[in-house]
Structures are given as structure tokens and as C-alpha cells.
Amino acid sequence: MPTVGVKRNLLFQALGKTFTDDEFQRLCFEFGLELDEVTTEKQMISKEQGEDSALLAGASEDVIYRIDIPANRYDLLCLEGITLGIRIFQEKIQPPQFKCIKPPPDQIQKMYVKPDTAKVRPHVVAAILRNLHFTQDSYNSFIDLQEKLHQNICRKRTLVSIGTHDLDTVEGPFYYDAKSPSDFKFVPLNQTKECDGNGVMELYSTHAQLKQYLPIIKDSPVYPLVLDSNGVILSLPPIINGDHSKITLKTKNVLIECTATDLTKARVVVDTIVCMFSQYCKEPFTAEAVEVVTADGDSIIYPDLAYRDEVISANTANAIIGIRESPESITKLLNKMCLKSELNAENIKVTIPPTRHDIIHPCDIYEDVAIAFGYNKIPRTLPKTNTIGEQQPVNKLSDLLRAPIAQAGFTEALTFSLCSRDDISTKLGLQSINEVPAVHISNPKTLEFQVCRTTLLPGILKTIAANKKMPLPLKIFEVSDVVIKDATAEVGARNERRICAVNCNKNAGFEVVHGLLDKIMMLLEVPWNPNKTPKGYYLQACEDPTYFPGRCATIICNGNDIGKIGVLHPNVLHKFELTNPCSSVEINIEPFV
Amino acid sequence: MDLKKKLFEEIKAVESLSTLSFAKSHSIPHQDVVGALKSLEMVADGFLKTEISQSHSLELTSFGCNLIDNGKSPEFALFKRVEGLQGGVHRKILQDEGLFESFNYAKMLGWVDMDQNQNVISKKEVEEDICLLTLQKLAIDPNLKPSSLILNILLRRKALKKITTKYFIVQKGPNFKFNLKEQVTELTEDMIKRGIWKDLSFKKYNFIGGAVSGGHLHPLLKVRAQYREKFLEMGFTEMPTNQFVESSFWNFDALFQPQKHPARDAHDTFFLADPAYCSKLPEDYMQRVKQTHESGGGTGSLGYRCKWSEEEARKNLLRTHTTAVTARMLKNAADMHPFRPVKYFSIDRVFRNETTDSTHLAEFHQVEGVIVDYNLSLGDLIGILHSFFLKLGIASLRFKPAYNPYTEPSMEIFSYHAGLKKWVEVGNSGMFRPEMLEPMGLPSDVRAIAWGLSLERPAMIMYGIDNIRDLVGHKVDLKFIRETPICSI
């Protein structure tokens, strides 16, 4: 969930009212926002960089509200959007009407897309804000909004990246092209020296923010570029803009270009920037069109700023929410949410503005009715659904066995399903992980999350190792799932419910875990079968590197191998940093479900 | 005769007895006498009447003993050095000779003084070394009371130290008996068989319990048992969540979670290297999901208006929520004709590839409940949540609009925390989107309301734990498992 920091005095100024923190928190709550933190720039810097940061000296002590914004509400990612949304919600103002002004064909700015861009980043969308007046605060907000969009809908610039330029420093028509990294040169934003594509990669390879974006195009044979008619490079998306066309406080006319791998999202991003900042234009809430000519020669006019109608039924809205509002009242509620609505016989025609790209289905409109009505005013009812409850048999069996095992003197552990490769292989005396049918994780952040466990034993041994201060004997058990690779399963792996118990004492006490096995089998009504016929259970001596030679057996139950019992090998104990002998039993209980 | 008996005989004989003088007169360590007294007190309530008291005495330190051996106090030595010398001796010289350090004390005694030129001079005739004499007398009789000036000097010189001893004044109590029977500790089989218990006197109990042997269930699973019970009491059926490996299709796509959603980043989700892909997806259903993602597929939605990739959907992962299983169950419910309403729940592990800290682990337990029926409303969801949380002892709830890719409307659940004095988030809820339900083939007036929360968080609050690793995983203290109370929600 994105968090936006706004200065409290600017926010209250824009809302035309002063609130206490609690009052503002309540307002946010109703509207679906959350006042996450009340802080200052100074506090934020000292929290992030420490008390002795050099930046502290110049930091402001103005109170900042950090507000959590729902992940799909791109229109609330800046002060301008939040205040617009709240003021409409409070019925202080009507939603503005956004308009795209299309200059005559000979005056419209054009952006030509070259075919090579298809190899790296095929789409571009653009718009112009004319006669804009920036203040320091609105300028900062403009930059912050781009950063928030980059982090969220643009998915860290992979899907969309935004470039904004001082239109008066460049000359159309513009070109969106892609060139080999060594075939162009420009001065990147706030730099003094010219460099080519490779130079840019090197320049920013250690840059705290920008280095994360380099891999998006680094290995591409061509790098995308936005150029003007004189060959001036406006930007190298998604990395950096050129210094030449950078916007400043004095900029009056802003060219917005969004290059993208996802055209829909680029159109949403351009709409959002335009809607948020066109209020500062001489003619508020308007943007000037840019004609994008695709490589195929198609001509498209941006920004969309499209209004879309959706017809909903008041009855359905009432039924879904569980309220009984008149159609008139529902239209009023929708107007509070920026959705202009009017009655249309039995139905309601809802006009969805270009700020509300989150609305893709009538259910999104029903939600807005519910929010405007107030979630906490909806009458409580109980579903009439009459059903008989039932347990999952494997969970029921597990619980039926856990209690008697604890009664038998064993204490229950609850350990992780994920572990290192060594935990389930070499530490258990196996030669390599290849001997284990384990599920491997492709992107673990630490060694603890390399594989899913295939046995419960390592978790219990680690539990014992972490509890050496406890008096002996330690008798520990766990009833949980392991994960086994299995080509016959739909996803190629399956869970298996196991019981594992370990006795750790001054001597191994094989008879202790054997006694527990006998007890479990007695509870499951499986008879001891010394004759080794398919009925009942018995132990079949075996060799296994996890166990001490001659002190290990396979547990055969009704003819099937269900697990192992034995005295752990001293090498295994050593690898788990244990000094006392241990005996263990582990069985699969799924055959008994 | 043992000490206890000796002490008993003495108490019998005298009006009142001091343990300290008893110890001294019998040359027994005082602490042994106190031990015997405690044991006598246990004979019966009111057997003895004891009163605690303190005695102070003086004891020579090793430094004090050395002075006696030397036969001269440093003060007297200083005095002797300067006695009768006209103009005295300069402090520098005395410092070099190691005599000056006692100047202040000798001055307090009025033996010496210093002139303006820092010469130390003698003040009067001094016949005897009163410091030494006092120490010598104290060595013989520690109860001697020296003058406060001398005592003060000797204490500050650390030649003496004060000793405080706690002792008891013992008298016969109201239940004192002149005959002390032999006391036994335990009632034994032999005593019962022979009937001799009647003639024996039993030691009084101190009522301190011993440790119970036996095993213990894990605290988090005790909480899980209660949550399961609540759902079962409310008629919910448990879902088969014993499948940690899931395909992206069931974990995300079936829930109408876009393929480019940040949750599908490797930063947030554990993808699998092996087995990397699932083998099969239900073909017809997959096509409907694809169309719904791309263009709404007749559900009335715009869809995400970008290409949907089957390969992306086949990528295996460790499920990020149990809602993956819910999706499978809803699909099964949709495949049943006629459709029958269902109520499902589950409590099981889910996995997130997040950086772990004191409140976040890479795996945790998700609690989930879902109701699927004709014409369910948001009011029904609010009502069932109130009933559910009331069972968990939470009476006041508030709901905040929220965003969740697969529910609309979505509500975050807040409850008032009396300890923190604020509203805290306790769970998430919502109504599944039509784009999720319709491709499954559920009738269009069937709606699904669902909610979820973590199991660890309420358990941590319940047991007062700050660090989640103290609750789950191998680092948990077994003593904690042994000592946690029942979960009585």
C-alpha cells in the first residue's frame, strides 16, 4: 500500500478547514484512507539516516501527514488528488470536468514512433500542460507524484516510465526511437558531461535509486530514446531524462511522455498526471493533445481523458450492500465519490471520470455507494445459509493423535516448513540434496528458505539444540506437513502429514520412541505383527546414514513402509550441535486417515 | 543430643532465649541454631513465639590487627615524629616519610596542627596512643563502647567495621508442648499397614508444589484449536489446505489478480525452481479466466486490457494465501449441479518472500472463512464478522474501505484495543469480485463473502509476546510451551 507524505498546513489550506489529528484520522477512515503517521521532515530524516545526518540541518519542522492510499487509487497519490477527492466526498465542490484540447492539425505536436522501439519498449503516450504556474510546493508534489506512480502502477518503471520536459526548450515534432547504446550521446539530468548508453549504465551502476532500473534495458541491443526534431535527447527511458529539457520552477509548458510495455497503464498514468496538475494551468482542468503516430502509421490522440458511462440498477446496489436507499439517494452518494450520476428510469447512469481508472466493473461502483453510505452504518444481518460443519479428516486425525502423544510425555514443537538444502541432506548424513525429492525455491532471500522440508526431524533437532539449558530428558514431537516432489500431482508436489518424535537424554533410549510408536499404533488399532505378514506392523532392520549402524529400522505397516525409527548417528548429532544421544521415530499418518 | 532437641530443652527451661547467646554459649554457628529453630516452628502453629532482633558489634579489620602488631597507630607515629621540634616539620618532608596521611586524624585528636608555612607542629603532651589502646581493648571485648571521636576515626581508618547480626528472641507459644514427639515427613505404606500413623507426629507442610511431568501442546496450536472450534460451531466445513505448492493460476489468476500485480514479484512470492511449472490447468475454465483478464469475458468488466500469459499462470509457487484453496473449492462448488450454498474455513500455513523481523516471518498461519450463497450482502458480511469476533471475545468492530485485487467491496476490520487505547486492524474481508466467480460458472446471483486474519498476531497479543520467533520456530523456549495457560477464548 503506497504512503504519501503531505504537509499538514498545505493540506488544511487546500481543504479550507483545520482539523485535529483525530478528526482528520476519522475522516480518512470513512473515506478509505489511513493516517499512518504524524511526523516532520526532520523526524523522517533522523529516523532513516540517524540523528547525526548532515541533512538534518536544512530539514523542515513543518508537520507532515503520512497517509496510506489504497493500491488502486492512483488519483490519490498526491496532495492535489487527496484534497480533490476529500472535498468532493464532503460535498464541498462538484467534480471538475477534464478536457483535452486538440489544436488544429497544423499546430498539434506530434510524436512519431520508430519500428525499433518494438524490440525494447514499444509504446508511448504523451500530453502537454499549457501555461502552468508552479510554486515550490506544487513543483515538489509534481516530482513526488511521478515517483509514486513509478513505484506503483508503473511497477518500478518496468511497465511504464514517465518523462516530463520543459516544452519551450525543445522543438517538435518528437520521435520515439531505439538506438544501439553506442550510437547516441547526451547529458543526463543534472550532469555536466555527455555520455552514451554504456556510459549511462556505468554512471548509475552505484546510484542508490537509479541502479535498480538499469537491468530493465541493460541487455537490450537497442535503448529507447525520446528525441526532438533537432535530435536533442529528451530522455532515455526508463533510466533518466536529458538535462537539456529539464523542468524548473519557471517552466510554463510541460511535455509529458510515458513510454511503456503496457499501453493501458501508460494511458492511465498520463491521464492521472494531467488530471492532478491541470488545475494549475491558466485554463484549469485542460490538457493539450499530442498526436502519436505509430510505426504502422496509425494516428492516436492523447491524453484520453475519456468519460465512460455505466448503467447500474439501484436494486442491485441495495441488495449487494444490504441497504434500502432510493435511486435518488444512491445518485447523491455516487456524486460524493466523484462519479456523476443521474436517474435513468429504474436505473442509474454513472459517468466514470478519467481520474477513476480503478473502476472496471459495476461492483466497483457498488463499493463506492457503500463507502459513501458509510460502512459502519450498514445494518448488520446474518446470512441465512444453513450448513452443517465438518472437519478435514487429516486434521481431525492429527488432533486426535497430538493429545495422546503429549499425554505420553512429549512436548510439541512447531517448526518451519522451509529450511536449507543442508538441513534435509548433508546434515542428515546424505551425500547430496539430489538424493532428496525436495521442492526447490528459485528466489530465496536467505539460506533458511532454499527448500521445503521433506522430513520433520531437522526442525525438532534444532529445537532441542536451542533448548540445551533445559533438564534432560527432552522429549519433543511435531505433527505437521512435509512437502514431497511428486510428478503425478497436478503441481508436481504434494504435502504429507507426518508425526516425528525425538527422545534426547544421557543415553539414546530407543525403547522410549519405540514405546511411543507402539502407543500410536495401539491408538490406531494396528496390531503388532512379529510374523511380518501384510496385516499389522513390525520393524524391519535397515541401514540409513542418518542413524547409528545397526540401530535403525523401517516401520512396515499393513505391508507398506510408513517411516523410520532408530538411534541418530553421532555425525548427525554433531552437525545439529547436539552433544547428547537421541533416538527418533517419524511416520506418515495419511494411510490412517 | 541433636541441636534441635538441645534448643527445645533450653526453651523449655527458660522464659526467653536469644539465639545469638545460645549459639555463643554452646559454641555452635548461629545459622545452625536458626535452622533448628525453623524446624521447631514447623511442629505446630503457635508452638513458639519468635521475635526478630538485631545486634551490632565491632570487629577489627586486618588493617586494625596489623596496627596492634606494629604497636603504634599512624597518628601516634606522626605525633612522635614532630613532638617538641621547634618550628615543626614541613609537610613535604612528612609526605616523603609516609607519615602525613594520618595528619587529619591526628589533628582531630588535637595532637598536631599546621602553621602558615605548612609545618606540622605538636600541640600538647600526649602520654598514650589512645587509638592503639582502644583497638587492643576491643580485641578482647568487642562489646566495649569507645568514645565517639575515637570510634569515628577508627571506622574511617577502616581499622574497625560494624557488624549487624539478625537473631531471634524465642518464647513458648500458646501451643507449646513440653513433650516433643519425633516428627515424620511422609505417610508411608508401612505406617498404614501397621496402623502406627495414629501415634506419629507429622511435619507441617510448606505447600510448595513440585514440577509436573508429562508433555505439552504448543501454544499457537492451542489457539488454532479454539479458532477451529468457533468455525465448526458456526457450521463451517474445513477446507483441504494441505497443499503448500500451488500454481500461479490458482493462487492469483483464478482470483482475478492481474499478472502484472506487484504481489507476483519475486520480491514478495516464493517461486519454485523445481517443480517450476504445474502440469495441467483446466482448459475451458482457463480460457474463461484468460478472457476475463484480457477483456472482461462477458462479466461486465473491462478486464485488465493487456495480454494474459498461460506460461505465467503455470509458474509454481508456495501459496501466498489459503484463498488459493478457496478458489479451488469455489470452482468445485460451481461444478456441482444444482449449486448448493457452502460455508468453508481453513487455518493453515502461507508463505511470503519478505524480509523477516520481530512481527513478520516468511511463513505464518492464515485463518480464512468464506460463505457462498444466493444474494449475500455486505450487511451479511458485517453481521457474520460481528458474530465471529464476538466468539473470540472482541465486541466492538469498525470497518474501513480498502483495496484488495479479488474482493469488491473490500473492508479492513478494526477492533478497539483497550490496552493500546486505539483501533487496531484485526483482519481483512470482502465480497469476491464477479470476475472471479463468473468464470467458475457460479450462477450470477450467487455471491461470496470472505474474511481472513493471521493466527500468530492474536496469539502474540494473548500471550504478551513481542517477538514472533518466541512463538513459532525452533528457537521457542520449551519452558514457555510448558507454562502457557489454556486458550480459553
PDB file of N, CA and C in Angstrom, chain B residues 7-80:
ATOM      1  N   LEU B   7      18.018 -27.260  71.672  1.00  0.00           N
ATOM      2  CA  LEU B   7      17.364 -25.957  71.655  1.00  0.00           C
ATOM      3  C   LEU B   7      15.995 -26.056  72.335  1.00  0.00           C
ATOM      4  N   PHE B   8      15.274 -27.165  72.012  1.00  0.00           N
ATOM      5  CA  PHE B   8      13.946 -27.387  72.595  1.00  0.00           C
ATOM      6  C   PHE B   8      14.030 -27.449  74.131  1.00  0.00           C
ATOM      7  N   GLU B   9      15.044 -28.190  74.615  1.00  0.00           N
ATOM      8  CA  GLU B   9      15.219 -28.341  76.072  1.00  0.00           C
ATOM      9  C   GLU B   9      15.456 -26.979  76.717  1.00  0.00           C
ATOM     10  N   GLU B  10      16.270 -26.150  76.065  1.00  0.00           N
ATOM     11  CA  GLU B  10      16.612 -24.831  76.594  1.00  0.00           C
ATOM     12  C   GLU B  10      15.366 -23.935  76.647  1.00  0.00           C
ATOM     13  N   ILE B  11      14.558 -23.987  75.543  1.00  0.00           N
ATOM     14  CA  ILE B  11      13.346 -23.164  75.507  1.00  0.00           C
ATOM     15  C   ILE B  11      12.394 -23.589  76.623  1.00  0.00           C
ATOM     16  N   LYS B  12      12.350 -24.916  76.844  1.00  0.00           N
ATOM     17  CA  LYS B  12      11.518 -25.450  77.924  1.00  0.00           C
ATOM     18  C   LYS B  12      11.943 -24.862  79.268  1.00  0.00           C
ATOM     19  N   ALA B  13      13.252 -24.717  79.428  1.00  0.00           N
ATOM     20  CA  ALA B  13      13.798 -24.344  80.730  1.00  0.00           C
ATOM     21  C   ALA B  13      13.724 -22.849  81.022  1.00  0.00           C
ATOM     22  N   VAL B  14      13.804 -22.027  80.042  1.00  0.00           N
ATOM     23  CA  VAL B  14      13.895 -20.580  80.307  1.00  0.00           C
ATOM     24  C   VAL B  14      12.646 -19.844  79.829  1.00  0.00           C
ATOM     25  N   GLU B  15      12.505 -18.617  80.341  1.00  0.00           N
ATOM     26  CA  GLU B  15      11.390 -17.754  79.973  1.00  0.00           C
ATOM     27  C   GLU B  15      11.532 -17.307  78.522  1.00  0.00           C
ATOM     28  N   SER B  16      12.753 -16.860  78.200  1.00  0.00           N
ATOM     29  CA  SER B  16      13.000 -16.284  76.877  1.00  0.00           C
ATOM     30  C   SER B  16      14.455 -16.544  76.522  1.00  0.00           C
ATOM     31  N   LEU B  17      14.692 -16.737  75.227  1.00  0.00           N
ATOM     32  CA  LEU B  17      16.034 -17.177  74.826  1.00  0.00           C
ATOM     33  C   LEU B  17      16.466 -16.418  73.579  1.00  0.00           C
ATOM     34  N   SER B  18      17.725 -16.004  73.549  1.00  0.00           N
ATOM     35  CA  SER B  18      18.248 -15.361  72.344  1.00  0.00           C
ATOM     36  C   SER B  18      19.061 -16.382  71.569  1.00  0.00           C
ATOM     37  N   THR B  19      18.777 -16.483  70.309  1.00  0.00           N
ATOM     38  CA  THR B  19      19.515 -17.479  69.505  1.00  0.00           C
ATOM     39  C   THR B  19      20.995 -17.154  69.481  1.00  0.00           C
ATOM     40  N   LEU B  20      21.301 -15.865  69.569  1.00  0.00           N
ATOM     41  CA  LEU B  20      22.697 -15.450  69.493  1.00  0.00           C
ATOM     42  C   LEU B  20      23.475 -15.922  70.724  1.00  0.00           C
ATOM     43  N   SER B  21      22.876 -15.686  71.893  1.00  0.00           N
ATOM     44  CA  SER B  21      23.616 -16.114  73.089  1.00  0.00           C
ATOM     45  C   SER B  21      23.627 -17.628  73.212  1.00  0.00           C
ATOM     46  N   PHE B  22      22.541 -18.278  72.724  1.00  0.00           N
ATOM     47  CA  PHE B  22      22.523 -19.746  72.727  1.00  0.00           C
ATOM     48  C   PHE B  22      23.677 -20.284  71.879  1.00  0.00           C
ATOM     49  N   ALA B  23      23.835 -19.678  70.699  1.00  0.00           N
ATOM     50  CA  ALA B  23      24.905 -20.118  69.804  1.00  0.00           C
ATOM     51  C   ALA B  23      26.261 -19.919  70.479  1.00  0.00           C
ATOM     52  N   LYS B  24      26.436 -18.772  71.116  1.00  0.00           N
ATOM     53  CA  LYS B  24      27.713 -18.460  71.733  1.00  0.00           C
ATOM     54  C   LYS B  24      28.008 -19.413  72.885  1.00  0.00           C
ATOM     55  N   SER B  25      26.984 -19.612  73.751  1.00  0.00           N
ATOM     56  CA  SER B  25      27.249 -20.437  74.930  1.00  0.00           C
ATOM     57  C   SER B  25      27.491 -21.900  74.576  1.00  0.00           C
ATOM     58  N   HIS B  26      26.937 -22.340  73.442  1.00  0.00           N
ATOM     59  CA  HIS B  26      27.180 -23.739  73.054  1.00  0.00           C
ATOM     60  C   HIS B  26      28.242 -23.871  71.983  1.00  0.00           C
ATOM     61  N   SER B  27      28.847 -22.709  71.606  1.00  0.00           N
ATOM     62  CA  SER B  27      29.862 -22.685  70.541  1.00  0.00           C
ATOM     63  C   SER B  27      29.367 -23.370  69.255  1.00  0.00           C
ATOM     64  N   ILE B  28      28.180 -22.964  68.841  1.00  0.00           N
ATOM     65  CA  ILE B  28      27.598 -23.511  67.604  1.00  0.00           C
ATOM     66  C   ILE B  28      27.432 -22.338  66.632  1.00  0.00           C
ATOM     67  N   PRO B  29      27.663 -22.530  65.337  1.00  0.00           N
ATOM     68  CA  PRO B  29      27.422 -21.425  64.382  1.00  0.00           C
ATOM     69  C   PRO B  29      25.967 -20.960  64.499  1.00  0.00           C
ATOM     70  N   HIS B  30      25.786 -19.626  64.474  1.00  0.00           N
ATOM     71  CA  HIS B  30      24.453 -19.068  64.706  1.00  0.00           C
ATOM     72  C   HIS B  30      23.446 -19.542  63.674  1.00  0.00           C
ATOM     73  N   GLN B  31      23.930 -19.667  62.420  1.00  0.00           N
ATOM     74  CA  GLN B  31      22.967 -20.042  61.370  1.00  0.00           C
ATOM     75  C   GLN B  31      22.394 -21.445  61.586  1.00  0.00           C
ATOM     76  N   ASP B  32      23.184 -22.347  62.223  1.00  0.00           N
ATOM     77  CA  ASP B  32      22.673 -23.689  62.522  1.00  0.00           C
ATOM     78  C   ASP B  32      21.559 -23.616  63.552  1.00  0.00           C
ATOM     79  N   VAL B  33      21.741 -22.703  64.523  1.00  0.00           N
ATOM     80  CA  VAL B  33      20.719 -22.548  65.563  1.00  0.00           C
ATOM     81  C   VAL B  33      19.415 -22.045  64.924  1.00  0.00           C
ATOM     82  N   VAL B  34      19.563 -21.085  63.978  1.00  0.00           N
ATOM     83  CA  VAL B  34      18.365 -20.558  63.302  1.00  0.00           C
ATOM     84  C   VAL B  34      17.669 -21.670  62.528  1.00  0.00           C
ATOM     85  N   GLY B  35      18.460 -22.553  61.876  1.00  0.00           N
ATOM     86  CA  GLY B  35      17.899 -23.689  61.131  1.00  0.00           C
ATOM     87  C   GLY B  35      17.093 -24.585  62.060  1.00  0.00           C
ATOM     88  N   ALA B  36      17.657 -24.890  63.210  1.00  0.00           N
ATOM     89  CA  ALA B  36      16.970 -25.755  64.177  1.00  0.00           C
ATOM     90  C   ALA B  36      15.681 -25.086  64.659  1.00  0.00           C
ATOM     91  N   LEU B  37      15.751 -23.764  64.840  1.00  0.00           N
ATOM     92  CA  LEU B  37      14.571 -23.014  65.299  1.00  0.00           C
ATOM     93  C   LEU B  37      13.442 -23.121  64.271  1.00  0.00           C
ATOM     94  N   LYS B  38      13.811 -22.942  62.977  1.00  0.00           N
ATOM     95  CA  LYS B  38      12.801 -23.018  61.900  1.00  0.00           C
ATOM     96  C   LYS B  38      12.123 -24.374  61.926  1.00  0.00           C
ATOM     97  N   SER B  39      12.918 -25.396  62.130  1.00  0.00           N
ATOM     98  CA  SER B  39      12.386 -26.745  62.139  1.00  0.00           C
ATOM     99  C   SER B  39      11.441 -26.938  63.337  1.00  0.00           C
ATOM    100  N   LEU B  40      11.790 -26.364  64.491  1.00  0.00           N
ATOM    101  CA  LEU B  40      10.917 -26.461  65.668  1.00  0.00           C
ATOM    102  C   LEU B  40       9.599 -25.718  65.450  1.00  0.00           C
ATOM    103  N   GLU B  41       9.703 -24.575  64.736  1.00  0.00           N
ATOM    104  CA  GLU B  41       8.496 -23.779  64.480  1.00  0.00           C
ATOM    105  C   GLU B  41       7.474 -24.566  63.671  1.00  0.00           C
ATOM    106  N   MET B  42       7.988 -25.501  62.841  1.00  0.00           N
ATOM    107  CA  MET B  42       7.104 -26.251  61.957  1.00  0.00           C
ATOM    108  C   MET B  42       6.291 -27.292  62.718  1.00  0.00           C
ATOM    109  N   VAL B  43       6.594 -27.533  63.991  1.00  0.00           N
ATOM    110  CA  VAL B  43       5.889 -28.563  64.758  1.00  0.00           C
ATOM    111  C   VAL B  43       4.387 -28.277  64.769  1.00  0.00           C
ATOM    112  N   ALA B  44       4.026 -27.038  65.036  1.00  0.00           N
ATOM    113  CA  ALA B  44       2.609 -26.673  65.028  1.00  0.00           C
ATOM    114  C   ALA B  44       2.497 -25.167  64.970  1.00  0.00           C
ATOM    115  N   ASP B  45       1.341 -24.706  64.503  1.00  0.00           N
ATOM    116  CA  ASP B  45       1.080 -23.278  64.550  1.00  0.00           C
ATOM    117  C   ASP B  45       1.079 -22.842  66.020  1.00  0.00           C
ATOM    118  N   GLY B  46       1.787 -21.752  66.345  1.00  0.00           N
ATOM    119  CA  GLY B  46       1.780 -21.226  67.709  1.00  0.00           C
ATOM    120  C   GLY B  46       2.586 -22.066  68.673  1.00  0.00           C
ATOM    121  N   PHE B  47       3.457 -22.928  68.153  1.00  0.00           N
ATOM    122  CA  PHE B  47       4.314 -23.737  69.031  1.00  0.00           C
ATOM    123  C   PHE B  47       5.319 -22.825  69.732  1.00  0.00           C
ATOM    124  N   LEU B  48       5.869 -21.896  68.950  1.00  0.00           N
ATOM    125  CA  LEU B  48       6.824 -20.939  69.507  1.00  0.00           C
ATOM    126  C   LEU B  48       6.373 -19.541  69.173  1.00  0.00           C
ATOM    127  N   LYS B  49       6.899 -18.610  69.975  1.00  0.00           N
ATOM    128  CA  LYS B  49       6.669 -17.211  69.656  1.00  0.00           C
ATOM    129  C   LYS B  49       8.051 -16.614  69.428  1.00  0.00           C
ATOM    130  N   THR B  50       8.292 -16.136  68.213  1.00  0.00           N
ATOM    131  CA  THR B  50       9.636 -15.618  67.943  1.00  0.00           C
ATOM    132  C   THR B  50       9.541 -14.163  67.533  1.00  0.00           C
ATOM    133  N   GLU B  51      10.618 -13.477  67.803  1.00  0.00           N
ATOM    134  CA  GLU B  51      10.669 -12.050  67.510  1.00  0.00           C
ATOM    135  C   GLU B  51      12.047 -11.786  66.941  1.00  0.00           C
ATOM    136  N   ILE B  52      12.098 -11.054  65.863  1.00  0.00           N
ATOM    137  CA  ILE B  52      13.399 -10.819  65.229  1.00  0.00           C
ATOM    138  C   ILE B  52      14.059  -9.609  65.885  1.00  0.00           C
ATOM    139  N   SER B  53      15.342  -9.680  66.020  1.00  0.00           N
ATOM    140  CA  SER B  53      16.068  -8.585  66.668  1.00  0.00           C
ATOM    141  C   SER B  53      17.436  -8.445  65.995  1.00  0.00           C
ATOM    142  N   GLN B  54      18.092  -7.328  66.295  1.00  0.00           N
ATOM    143  CA  GLN B  54      19.402  -7.099  65.671  1.00  0.00           C
ATOM    144  C   GLN B  54      20.418  -6.785  66.743  1.00  0.00           C
ATOM    145  N   SER B  55      21.650  -7.211  66.527  1.00  0.00           N
ATOM    146  CA  SER B  55      22.707  -6.772  67.446  1.00  0.00           C
ATOM    147  C   SER B  55      23.845  -6.200  66.617  1.00  0.00           C
ATOM    148  N   HIS B  56      24.456  -5.154  67.158  1.00  0.00           N
ATOM    149  CA  HIS B  56      25.586  -4.530  66.474  1.00  0.00           C
ATOM    150  C   HIS B  56      26.835  -4.796  67.282  1.00  0.00           C
ATOM    151  N   SER B  57      27.899  -5.146  66.623  1.00  0.00           N
ATOM    152  CA  SER B  57      29.165  -5.292  67.346  1.00  0.00           C
ATOM    153  C   SER B  57      30.265  -4.756  66.457  1.00  0.00           C
ATOM    154  N   LEU B  58      31.426  -4.595  67.060  1.00  0.00           N
ATOM    155  CA  LEU B  58      32.560  -4.058  66.303  1.00  0.00           C
ATOM    156  C   LEU B  58      33.545  -5.175  66.068  1.00  0.00           C
ATOM    157  N   GLU B  59      34.189  -5.114  64.906  1.00  0.00           N
ATOM    158  CA  GLU B  59      35.147  -6.168  64.606  1.00  0.00           C
ATOM    159  C   GLU B  59      36.393  -5.526  64.018  1.00  0.00           C
ATOM    160  N   LEU B  60      37.557  -6.000  64.440  1.00  0.00           N
ATOM    161  CA  LEU B  60      38.796  -5.464  63.893  1.00  0.00           C
ATOM    162  C   LEU B  60      38.975  -5.941  62.460  1.00  0.00           C
ATOM    163  N   THR B  61      39.400  -5.009  61.607  1.00  0.00           N
ATOM    164  CA  THR B  61      39.736  -5.427  60.245  1.00  0.00           C
ATOM    165  C   THR B  61      41.175  -5.906  60.252  1.00  0.00           C
ATOM    166  N   SER B  62      41.620  -6.435  59.104  1.00  0.00           N
ATOM    167  CA  SER B  62      43.015  -6.899  59.053  1.00  0.00           C
ATOM    168  C   SER B  62      43.964  -5.715  59.255  1.00  0.00           C
ATOM    169  N   PHE B  63      43.544  -4.538  58.782  1.00  0.00           N
ATOM    170  CA  PHE B  63      44.354  -3.341  58.997  1.00  0.00           C
ATOM    171  C   PHE B  63      44.460  -3.043  60.497  1.00  0.00           C
ATOM    172  N   GLY B  64      43.341  -3.176  61.220  1.00  0.00           N
ATOM    173  CA  GLY B  64      43.322  -2.958  62.668  1.00  0.00           C
ATOM    174  C   GLY B  64      44.253  -3.935  63.383  1.00  0.00           C
ATOM    175  N   CYS B  65      44.202  -5.192  62.965  1.00  0.00           N
ATOM    176  CA  CYS B  65      45.072  -6.197  63.577  1.00  0.00           C
ATOM    177  C   CYS B  65      46.538  -5.863  63.361  1.00  0.00           C
ATOM    178  N   ASN B  66      46.831  -5.388  62.122  1.00  0.00           N
ATOM    179  CA  ASN B  66      48.222  -5.008  61.817  1.00  0.00           C
ATOM    180  C   ASN B  66      48.711  -3.910  62.756  1.00  0.00           C
ATOM    181  N   LEU B  67      47.837  -2.934  63.063  1.00  0.00           N
ATOM    182  CA  LEU B  67      48.233  -1.826  63.932  1.00  0.00           C
ATOM    183  C   LEU B  67      48.633  -2.344  65.303  1.00  0.00           C
ATOM    184  N   ILE B  68      47.859  -3.321  65.793  1.00  0.00           N
ATOM    185  CA  ILE B  68      48.186  -3.894  67.101  1.00  0.00           C
ATOM    186  C   ILE B  68      49.556  -4.557  67.047  1.00  0.00           C
ATOM    187  N   ASP B  69      49.783  -5.288  65.926  1.00  0.00           N
ATOM    188  CA  ASP B  69      51.087  -5.941  65.766  1.00  0.00           C
ATOM    189  C   ASP B  69      52.218  -4.912  65.737  1.00  0.00           C
ATOM    190  N   ASN B  70      51.970  -3.753  65.065  1.00  0.00           N
ATOM    191  CA  ASN B  70      53.014  -2.726  64.953  1.00  0.00           C
ATOM    192  C   ASN B  70      53.270  -2.014  66.287  1.00  0.00           C
ATOM    193  N   GLY B  71      52.240  -2.064  67.170  1.00  0.00           N
ATOM    194  CA  GLY B  71      52.395  -1.432  68.479  1.00  0.00           C
ATOM    195  C   GLY B  71      52.274   0.074  68.445  1.00  0.00           C
ATOM    196  N   LYS B  72      51.777   0.630  67.338  1.00  0.00           N
ATOM    197  CA  LYS B  72      51.711   2.088  67.248  1.00  0.00           C
ATOM    198  C   LYS B  72      50.717   2.465  66.161  1.00  0.00           C
ATOM    199  N   SER B  73      49.845   3.498  66.472  1.00  0.00           N
ATOM    200  CA  SER B  73      48.947   3.956  65.422  1.00  0.00           C
ATOM    201  C   SER B  73      49.669   4.989  64.564  1.00  0.00           C
ATOM    202  N   PRO B  74      49.312   5.181  63.305  1.00  0.00           N
ATOM    203  CA  PRO B  74      49.982   6.152  62.443  1.00  0.00           C
ATOM    204  C   PRO B  74      49.888   7.566  63.017  1.00  0.00           C
ATOM    205  N   GLU B  75      48.763   7.854  63.679  1.00  0.00           N
ATOM    206  CA  GLU B  75      48.586   9.173  64.275  1.00  0.00           C
ATOM    207  C   GLU B  75      49.641   9.421  65.357  1.00  0.00           C
ATOM    208  N   PHE B  76      49.814   8.365  66.183  1.00  0.00           N
ATOM    209  CA  PHE B  76      50.786   8.493  67.264  1.00  0.00           C
ATOM    210  C   PHE B  76      52.203   8.595  66.698  1.00  0.00           C
ATOM    211  N   ALA B  77      52.433   7.848  65.622  1.00  0.00           N
ATOM    212  CA  ALA B  77      53.745   7.901  64.965  1.00  0.00           C
ATOM    213  C   ALA B  77      54.032   9.310  64.472  1.00  0.00           C
ATOM    214  N   LEU B  78      53.017   9.959  63.876  1.00  0.00           N
ATOM    215  CA  LEU B  78      53.186  11.326  63.380  1.00  0.00           C
ATOM    216  C   LEU B  78      53.489  12.275  64.546  1.00  0.00           C
ATOM    217  N   PHE B  79      52.692  12.098  65.602  1.00  0.00           N
ATOM    218  CA  PHE B  79      52.885  12.957  66.768  1.00  0.00           C
ATOM    219  C   PHE B  79      54.323  12.816  67.294  1.00  0.00           C
ATOM    220  N   LYS B  80      54.759  11.584  67.448  1.00  0.00           N
ATOM    221  CA  LYS B  80      56.105  11.315  67.992  1.00  0.00           C
ATOM    222  C   LYS B  80      57.170  11.959  67.124  1.00  0.00           C
TER     223      LYS B  80
END
